[in-house]
Amino acid sequence: MLVLLPPSEGKAAPGRGAPLRLDSLSLPGLAGARAAVLDELVELCAADEEKAREVLGLSEGLRGEVAKNAELRTAGTRPSGEIYTGVLYDALDLASLDTAAKKRAAKALLVFSGLWGAVRVTDRIPSYRCSMGVKLPGLGALGTYWRAPMADVMPEAAGNGLVLDLRSAAYASAWKPKGEVAERTATVRVLHAPTRKVVSHFNKATKGRIVRALLTSGAAPASPAVLVDVLRDLQYTVEVEKPAKAGQPWSLDVLVDEVH
């Protein structure tokens, strides 16, 4: 099972570990693309704070993020599972998982990123600010930029089992499963059952809880159909929209009564 996650906009404080080593990150086929984004981001943030703030879409209160980006090559690192914070990651609560579940998380979770393309939760990275929606002056829109590199590495990363896609739209634009990989991919929406609407906060929180439940249960569904059974066994209410034709992912709606 491979679980695709969005990152969080907010990040934890920089780590005290050794500086970034691009060659140590998972998915080494992305190394060249990562280096190109890193080079442009660092140069932009070091040269012109106002322009960098505009490009990155940062408010006045987030001005300090520009200086942080300028020092990405020398900043301390932490596992990305500690760097990413926010609602989904609070609900997932990687730090409190038992040893077996942490091992499953290290293998199963892949976090998409405007700067790194995608990283495992064990990959050591510095705290940064660069969403997939950013359009860098040189490389252009990152959602578009990452499509070719991700298309090269993701089929192998997906392996032969289930791909559970929990990414938001901006990050999903960087790689769309195709062919037989798409057929064993499931996307998930979380809906407030009484209104049938997506509510951002509890959508993220529920996705975090779902991933945590899968990791702690030891479940390893090999297909979307088996995932539906597993989620129902875990007491989730799931509605299924099977693909209309071959080469398309399954769409699952998880219905939640309480918004919390």
mmCIF file of C-alpha atoms in Angstrom:
data_model
loop_
_atom_site.group_PDB
_atom_site.id
_atom_site.type_symbol
_atom_site.label_atom_id
_atom_site.label_comp_id
_atom_site.label_asym_id
_atom_site.label_seq_id
_atom_site.Cartn_x
_atom_site.Cartn_y
_atom_site.Cartn_z
ATOM 1 C CA MET A 1 0.000 0.000 0.000
ATOM 2 C CA LEU A 2 1.203 3.472 -0.907
ATOM 3 C CA VAL A 3 -0.531 6.476 0.678
ATOM 4 C CA LEU A 4 -0.149 9.843 -1.063
ATOM 5 C CA LEU A 5 -0.439 12.822 1.299
ATOM 6 C CA PRO A 6 -0.371 16.585 0.874
ATOM 7 C CA PRO A 7 2.168 18.500 2.960
ATOM 8 C CA SER A 8 1.152 21.178 5.440
ATOM 9 C CA GLU A 9 1.494 24.893 4.781
ATOM 10 C CA GLY A 10 2.849 25.403 8.273
ATOM 11 C CA LYS A 11 6.042 23.628 9.222
ATOM 12 C CA ALA A 12 7.762 22.810 12.501
ATOM 13 C CA ALA A 13 10.806 24.794 13.572
ATOM 14 C CA PRO A 14 14.092 23.963 11.837
ATOM 15 C CA GLY A 15 15.869 20.916 13.165
ATOM 16 C CA ARG A 16 19.265 20.621 14.777
ATOM 17 C CA GLY A 17 20.403 17.791 12.566
ATOM 18 C CA ALA A 18 22.953 17.883 9.795
ATOM 19 C CA PRO A 19 22.218 20.068 6.752
ATOM 20 C CA LEU A 20 20.270 18.782 3.776
ATOM 21 C CA ARG A 21 21.751 16.063 1.602
ATOM 22 C CA LEU A 22 19.731 15.791 -1.575
ATOM 23 C CA ASP A 23 21.353 12.456 -2.391
ATOM 24 C CA SER A 24 19.957 10.941 0.822
ATOM 25 C CA LEU A 25 16.296 11.509 -0.062
ATOM 26 C CA SER A 26 13.976 8.770 -1.279
ATOM 27 C CA LEU A 27 13.016 8.610 -4.967
ATOM 28 C CA PRO A 28 16.555 9.444 -6.179
ATOM 29 C CA GLY A 29 15.241 9.864 -9.712
ATOM 30 C CA LEU A 30 13.932 13.258 -8.566
ATOM 31 C CA ALA A 31 17.388 14.514 -7.503
ATOM 32 C CA GLY A 32 18.012 16.708 -10.534
ATOM 33 C CA ALA A 33 14.562 18.277 -10.446
ATOM 34 C CA ARG A 34 14.855 18.895 -6.704
ATOM 35 C CA ALA A 35 18.214 20.592 -7.142
ATOM 36 C CA ALA A 36 16.792 22.910 -9.799
ATOM 37 C CA VAL A 37 13.855 24.010 -7.623
ATOM 38 C CA LEU A 38 16.097 24.391 -4.573
ATOM 39 C CA ASP A 39 18.628 26.488 -6.489
ATOM 40 C CA GLU A 40 16.014 28.886 -7.837
ATOM 41 C CA LEU A 41 14.131 29.153 -4.541
ATOM 42 C CA VAL A 42 17.264 29.888 -2.513
ATOM 43 C CA GLU A 43 18.540 32.403 -5.070
ATOM 44 C CA LEU A 44 15.176 34.186 -5.243
ATOM 45 C CA CYS A 45 14.821 34.436 -1.473
ATOM 46 C CA ALA A 46 18.407 35.561 -0.920
ATOM 47 C CA ALA A 47 18.305 38.246 -3.635
ATOM 48 C CA ASP A 48 14.953 40.021 -3.305
ATOM 49 C CA GLU A 49 12.762 39.605 -0.248
ATOM 50 C CA GLU A 50 9.793 41.535 -1.641
ATOM 51 C CA LYS A 51 9.758 39.681 -4.941
ATOM 52 C CA ALA A 52 10.164 36.354 -3.136
ATOM 53 C CA ARG A 53 7.247 37.172 -0.841
ATOM 54 C CA GLU A 54 5.093 37.997 -3.861
ATOM 55 C CA VAL A 55 6.066 34.834 -5.748
ATOM 56 C CA LEU A 56 5.467 32.634 -2.718
ATOM 57 C CA GLY A 57 2.163 34.319 -1.878
ATOM 58 C CA LEU A 58 3.229 35.209 1.657
ATOM 59 C CA SER A 59 1.561 37.812 3.832
ATOM 60 C CA GLU A 60 3.512 40.462 5.705
ATOM 61 C CA GLY A 61 3.287 38.330 8.809
ATOM 62 C CA LEU A 62 5.091 35.479 7.031
ATOM 63 C CA ARG A 63 8.002 37.610 5.831
ATOM 64 C CA GLY A 64 10.375 35.533 7.952
ATOM 65 C CA GLU A 65 9.719 32.511 5.738
ATOM 66 C CA VAL A 66 11.724 34.193 2.953
ATOM 67 C CA ALA A 67 14.853 34.360 5.102
ATOM 68 C CA LYS A 68 14.319 30.751 6.133
ATOM 69 C CA ASN A 69 14.203 29.681 2.482
ATOM 70 C CA ALA A 70 17.406 31.577 1.746
ATOM 71 C CA GLU A 71 19.242 29.333 4.221
ATOM 72 C CA LEU A 72 17.848 25.973 3.119
ATOM 73 C CA ARG A 73 21.234 24.546 2.166
ATOM 74 C CA THR A 74 22.744 25.124 5.615
ATOM 75 C CA ALA A 75 19.669 24.793 7.869
ATOM 76 C CA GLY A 76 19.297 21.838 10.194
ATOM 77 C CA THR A 77 17.057 18.977 9.143
ATOM 78 C CA ARG A 78 14.459 16.709 10.720
ATOM 79 C CA PRO A 79 12.456 13.772 9.374
ATOM 80 C CA SER A 80 9.715 15.176 7.175
ATOM 81 C CA GLY A 81 7.151 13.441 9.371
ATOM 82 C CA GLU A 82 8.226 15.871 12.105
ATOM 83 C CA ILE A 83 8.475 18.904 9.798
ATOM 84 C CA TYR A 84 4.898 18.686 8.533
ATOM 85 C CA THR A 85 2.308 19.856 11.053
ATOM 86 C CA GLY A 86 -1.312 20.940 10.794
ATOM 87 C CA VAL A 87 -4.668 19.222 11.095
ATOM 88 C CA LEU A 88 -4.005 16.048 9.103
ATOM 89 C CA TYR A 89 -0.627 15.422 10.736
ATOM 90 C CA ASP A 90 -1.947 16.185 14.218
ATOM 91 C CA ALA A 91 -4.630 13.524 13.699
ATOM 92 C CA LEU A 92 -2.116 11.084 12.232
ATOM 93 C CA ASP A 93 0.235 11.695 15.201
ATOM 94 C CA LEU A 94 3.180 9.733 13.840
ATOM 95 C CA ALA A 95 5.238 10.193 16.997
ATOM 96 C CA SER A 96 2.806 8.179 19.130
ATOM 97 C CA LEU A 97 2.601 5.165 16.807
ATOM 98 C CA ASP A 98 4.057 1.913 18.081
ATOM 99 C CA THR A 99 7.204 0.518 16.488
ATOM 100 C CA ALA A 100 5.417 -1.736 14.013
ATOM 101 C CA ALA A 101 3.105 1.058 12.844
ATOM 102 C CA LYS A 102 6.047 3.440 12.455
ATOM 103 C CA LYS A 103 7.755 0.914 10.195
ATOM 104 C CA ARG A 104 4.599 0.668 8.102
ATOM 105 C CA ALA A 105 4.435 4.469 7.904
ATOM 106 C CA ALA A 106 8.037 4.667 6.698
ATOM 107 C CA LYS A 107 7.215 2.337 3.816
ATOM 108 C CA ALA A 108 3.683 3.429 2.987
ATOM 109 C CA LEU A 109 3.521 7.223 3.309
ATOM 110 C CA LEU A 110 4.653 9.580 0.562
ATOM 111 C CA VAL A 111 4.234 13.334 1.049
ATOM 112 C CA PHE A 112 4.008 15.491 -2.075
ATOM 113 C CA SER A 113 5.827 18.832 -2.038
ATOM 114 C CA GLY A 114 6.362 21.861 -4.242
ATOM 115 C CA LEU A 115 10.060 21.844 -3.344
ATOM 116 C CA TRP A 116 10.940 18.144 -3.111
ATOM 117 C CA GLY A 117 8.414 16.560 -5.467
ATOM 118 C CA ALA A 118 7.664 13.870 -2.900
ATOM 119 C CA VAL A 119 9.415 12.551 0.214
ATOM 120 C CA ARG A 120 9.044 9.709 2.688
ATOM 121 C CA VAL A 121 8.258 10.628 6.295
ATOM 122 C CA THR A 122 11.732 9.424 7.271
ATOM 123 C CA ASP A 123 13.551 11.686 4.781
ATOM 124 C CA ARG A 124 15.451 14.458 6.551
ATOM 125 C CA ILE A 125 14.579 17.915 5.234
ATOM 126 C CA PRO A 126 14.791 21.504 6.514
ATOM 127 C CA SER A 127 11.711 23.563 7.289
ATOM 128 C CA TYR A 128 10.701 25.507 4.170
ATOM 129 C CA ARG A 129 7.896 27.420 2.467
ATOM 130 C CA CYS A 130 7.066 26.603 -1.148
ATOM 131 C CA SER A 131 3.653 25.266 -2.091
ATOM 132 C CA MET A 132 2.796 23.373 -5.271
ATOM 133 C CA GLY A 133 0.770 26.406 -6.367
ATOM 134 C CA VAL A 134 3.890 28.594 -6.639
ATOM 135 C CA LYS A 135 5.044 29.817 -10.057
ATOM 136 C CA LEU A 136 8.786 30.393 -9.983
ATOM 137 C CA PRO A 137 10.136 32.996 -12.450
ATOM 138 C CA GLY A 138 12.485 30.513 -14.111
ATOM 139 C CA LEU A 139 10.939 27.066 -13.757
ATOM 140 C CA GLY A 140 7.319 28.173 -13.955
ATOM 141 C CA ALA A 141 4.314 26.635 -12.219
ATOM 142 C CA LEU A 142 5.544 23.854 -9.945
ATOM 143 C CA GLY A 143 2.456 21.696 -10.438
ATOM 144 C CA THR A 144 3.350 21.547 -14.125
ATOM 145 C CA TYR A 145 7.111 21.377 -13.590
ATOM 146 C CA TRP A 146 6.898 18.213 -11.505
ATOM 147 C CA ARG A 147 4.737 16.210 -13.920
ATOM 148 C CA ALA A 148 7.540 14.803 -16.068
ATOM 149 C CA PRO A 149 9.911 13.896 -13.192
ATOM 150 C CA MET A 150 7.083 12.348 -11.180
ATOM 151 C CA ALA A 151 5.836 10.368 -14.180
ATOM 152 C CA ASP A 152 9.296 8.792 -14.375
ATOM 153 C CA VAL A 153 9.499 7.652 -10.747
ATOM 154 C CA MET A 154 5.963 7.113 -9.488
ATOM 155 C CA PRO A 155 4.992 3.917 -11.340
ATOM 156 C CA GLU A 156 7.878 2.121 -9.640
ATOM 157 C CA ALA A 157 7.139 3.773 -6.275
ATOM 158 C CA ALA A 158 3.514 2.633 -6.549
ATOM 159 C CA GLY A 159 4.620 -0.990 -6.607
ATOM 160 C CA ASN A 160 1.941 -3.614 -7.194
ATOM 161 C CA GLY A 161 -0.551 -2.764 -4.467
ATOM 162 C CA LEU A 162 -3.154 -0.203 -3.532
ATOM 163 C CA VAL A 163 -2.475 3.502 -4.043
ATOM 164 C CA LEU A 164 -4.534 5.548 -1.582
ATOM 165 C CA ASP A 165 -4.590 9.128 -2.845
ATOM 166 C CA LEU A 166 -5.415 11.683 -0.132
ATOM 167 C CA ARG A 167 -3.801 14.691 -1.823
ATOM 168 C CA SER A 168 -5.478 18.047 -2.336
ATOM 169 C CA ALA A 169 -6.071 19.221 -5.909
ATOM 170 C CA ALA A 170 -2.906 21.323 -6.195
ATOM 171 C CA TYR A 171 -0.672 18.388 -5.272
ATOM 172 C CA ALA A 172 -2.657 15.875 -7.291
ATOM 173 C CA SER A 173 -1.811 17.963 -10.369
ATOM 174 C CA ALA A 174 1.846 16.930 -10.115
ATOM 175 C CA TRP A 175 1.106 13.255 -10.823
ATOM 176 C CA LYS A 176 -2.023 11.483 -11.983
ATOM 177 C CA PRO A 177 -1.982 7.669 -11.952
ATOM 178 C CA LYS A 178 -2.558 6.118 -15.360
ATOM 179 C CA GLY A 179 -3.378 2.708 -16.762
ATOM 180 C CA GLU A 180 -3.234 -0.236 -14.410
ATOM 181 C CA VAL A 181 -1.845 1.940 -11.585
ATOM 182 C CA ALA A 182 -4.980 4.089 -11.798
ATOM 183 C CA GLU A 183 -7.141 0.974 -11.591
ATOM 184 C CA ARG A 184 -5.713 0.142 -8.177
ATOM 185 C CA THR A 185 -5.875 3.753 -6.959
ATOM 186 C CA ALA A 186 -8.580 5.082 -4.647
ATOM 187 C CA THR A 187 -9.236 8.758 -3.974
ATOM 188 C CA VAL A 188 -11.097 9.765 -0.840
ATOM 189 C CA ARG A 189 -13.419 12.626 0.041
ATOM 190 C CA VAL A 190 -14.686 13.156 3.558
ATOM 191 C CA LEU A 191 -18.245 14.498 3.667
ATOM 192 C CA HIS A 192 -20.326 15.832 6.524
ATOM 193 C CA ALA A 193 -23.149 13.301 6.301
ATOM 194 C CA PRO A 194 -26.130 15.581 7.046
ATOM 195 C CA THR A 195 -25.091 18.231 4.500
ATOM 196 C CA ARG A 196 -23.082 16.099 2.038
ATOM 197 C CA LYS A 197 -20.476 18.866 1.989
ATOM 198 C CA VAL A 198 -16.707 18.825 2.384
ATOM 199 C CA VAL A 199 -15.568 20.836 5.409
ATOM 200 C CA SER A 200 -11.851 21.537 5.205
ATOM 201 C CA HIS A 201 -10.826 21.109 8.844
ATOM 202 C CA PHE A 202 -12.556 17.829 9.576
ATOM 203 C CA ASN A 203 -11.829 16.554 6.062
ATOM 204 C CA LYS A 204 -8.115 16.782 6.877
ATOM 205 C CA ALA A 205 -8.536 15.462 10.407
ATOM 206 C CA THR A 206 -10.551 12.453 9.259
ATOM 207 C CA LYS A 207 -7.994 11.623 6.582
ATOM 208 C CA GLY A 208 -5.304 11.682 9.254
ATOM 209 C CA ARG A 209 -7.373 9.345 11.435
ATOM 210 C CA ILE A 210 -7.997 6.994 8.524
ATOM 211 C CA VAL A 211 -4.282 6.691 7.791
ATOM 212 C CA ARG A 212 -3.524 6.169 11.465
ATOM 213 C CA ALA A 213 -6.189 3.461 11.725
ATOM 214 C CA LEU A 214 -4.779 1.644 8.695
ATOM 215 C CA LEU A 215 -1.251 1.795 10.105
ATOM 216 C CA THR A 216 -2.171 0.677 13.608
ATOM 217 C CA SER A 217 -4.468 -2.104 12.421
ATOM 218 C CA GLY A 218 -1.751 -3.592 10.248
ATOM 219 C CA ALA A 219 -4.182 -3.754 7.346
ATOM 220 C CA ALA A 220 -2.562 -3.943 3.919
ATOM 221 C CA PRO A 221 -5.403 -3.742 1.377
ATOM 222 C CA ALA A 222 -4.151 -4.666 -2.079
ATOM 223 C CA SER A 223 -7.007 -3.095 -4.028
ATOM 224 C CA PRO A 224 -9.680 -0.394 -3.708
ATOM 225 C CA ALA A 225 -12.360 -3.053 -3.190
ATOM 226 C CA VAL A 226 -10.477 -4.534 -0.237
ATOM 227 C CA LEU A 227 -9.845 -1.016 1.133
ATOM 228 C CA VAL A 228 -13.601 -0.420 1.243
ATOM 229 C CA ASP A 229 -14.056 -3.587 3.298
ATOM 230 C CA VAL A 230 -11.213 -2.625 5.637
ATOM 231 C CA LEU A 231 -12.582 0.879 6.216
ATOM 232 C CA ARG A 232 -16.017 -0.516 6.965
ATOM 233 C CA ASP A 233 -14.443 -2.974 9.406
ATOM 234 C CA LEU A 234 -12.819 0.070 11.043
ATOM 235 C CA GLN A 235 -16.331 1.510 11.505
ATOM 236 C CA TYR A 236 -16.230 4.088 8.708
ATOM 237 C CA THR A 237 -19.283 4.683 6.524
ATOM 238 C CA VAL A 238 -18.096 4.465 2.936
ATOM 239 C CA GLU A 239 -19.866 5.068 -0.347
ATOM 240 C CA VAL A 240 -18.195 3.860 -3.520
ATOM 241 C CA GLU A 241 -18.126 5.172 -7.063
ATOM 242 C CA LYS A 242 -16.466 2.579 -9.238
ATOM 243 C CA PRO A 243 -14.709 3.802 -12.382
ATOM 244 C CA ALA A 244 -16.856 4.073 -15.486
ATOM 245 C CA LYS A 245 -14.130 2.595 -17.656
ATOM 246 C CA ALA A 246 -10.729 0.945 -17.438
ATOM 247 C CA GLY A 247 -7.716 3.034 -16.476
ATOM 248 C CA GLN A 248 -9.531 5.205 -13.927
ATOM 249 C CA PRO A 249 -9.294 5.334 -10.113
ATOM 250 C CA TRP A 250 -12.052 4.475 -7.667
ATOM 251 C CA SER A 251 -13.714 7.347 -5.782
ATOM 252 C CA LEU A 252 -14.655 6.788 -2.149
ATOM 253 C CA ASP A 253 -16.775 9.069 0.032
ATOM 254 C CA VAL A 254 -16.325 8.668 3.785
ATOM 255 C CA LEU A 255 -19.371 10.050 5.611
ATOM 256 C CA VAL A 256 -18.880 11.600 9.052
ATOM 257 C CA ASP A 257 -21.700 12.768 11.286
ATOM 258 C CA GLU A 258 -19.744 15.028 13.627
ATOM 259 C CA VAL A 259 -17.548 17.925 12.570
ATOM 260 C CA HIS A 260 -14.543 17.873 14.899
#
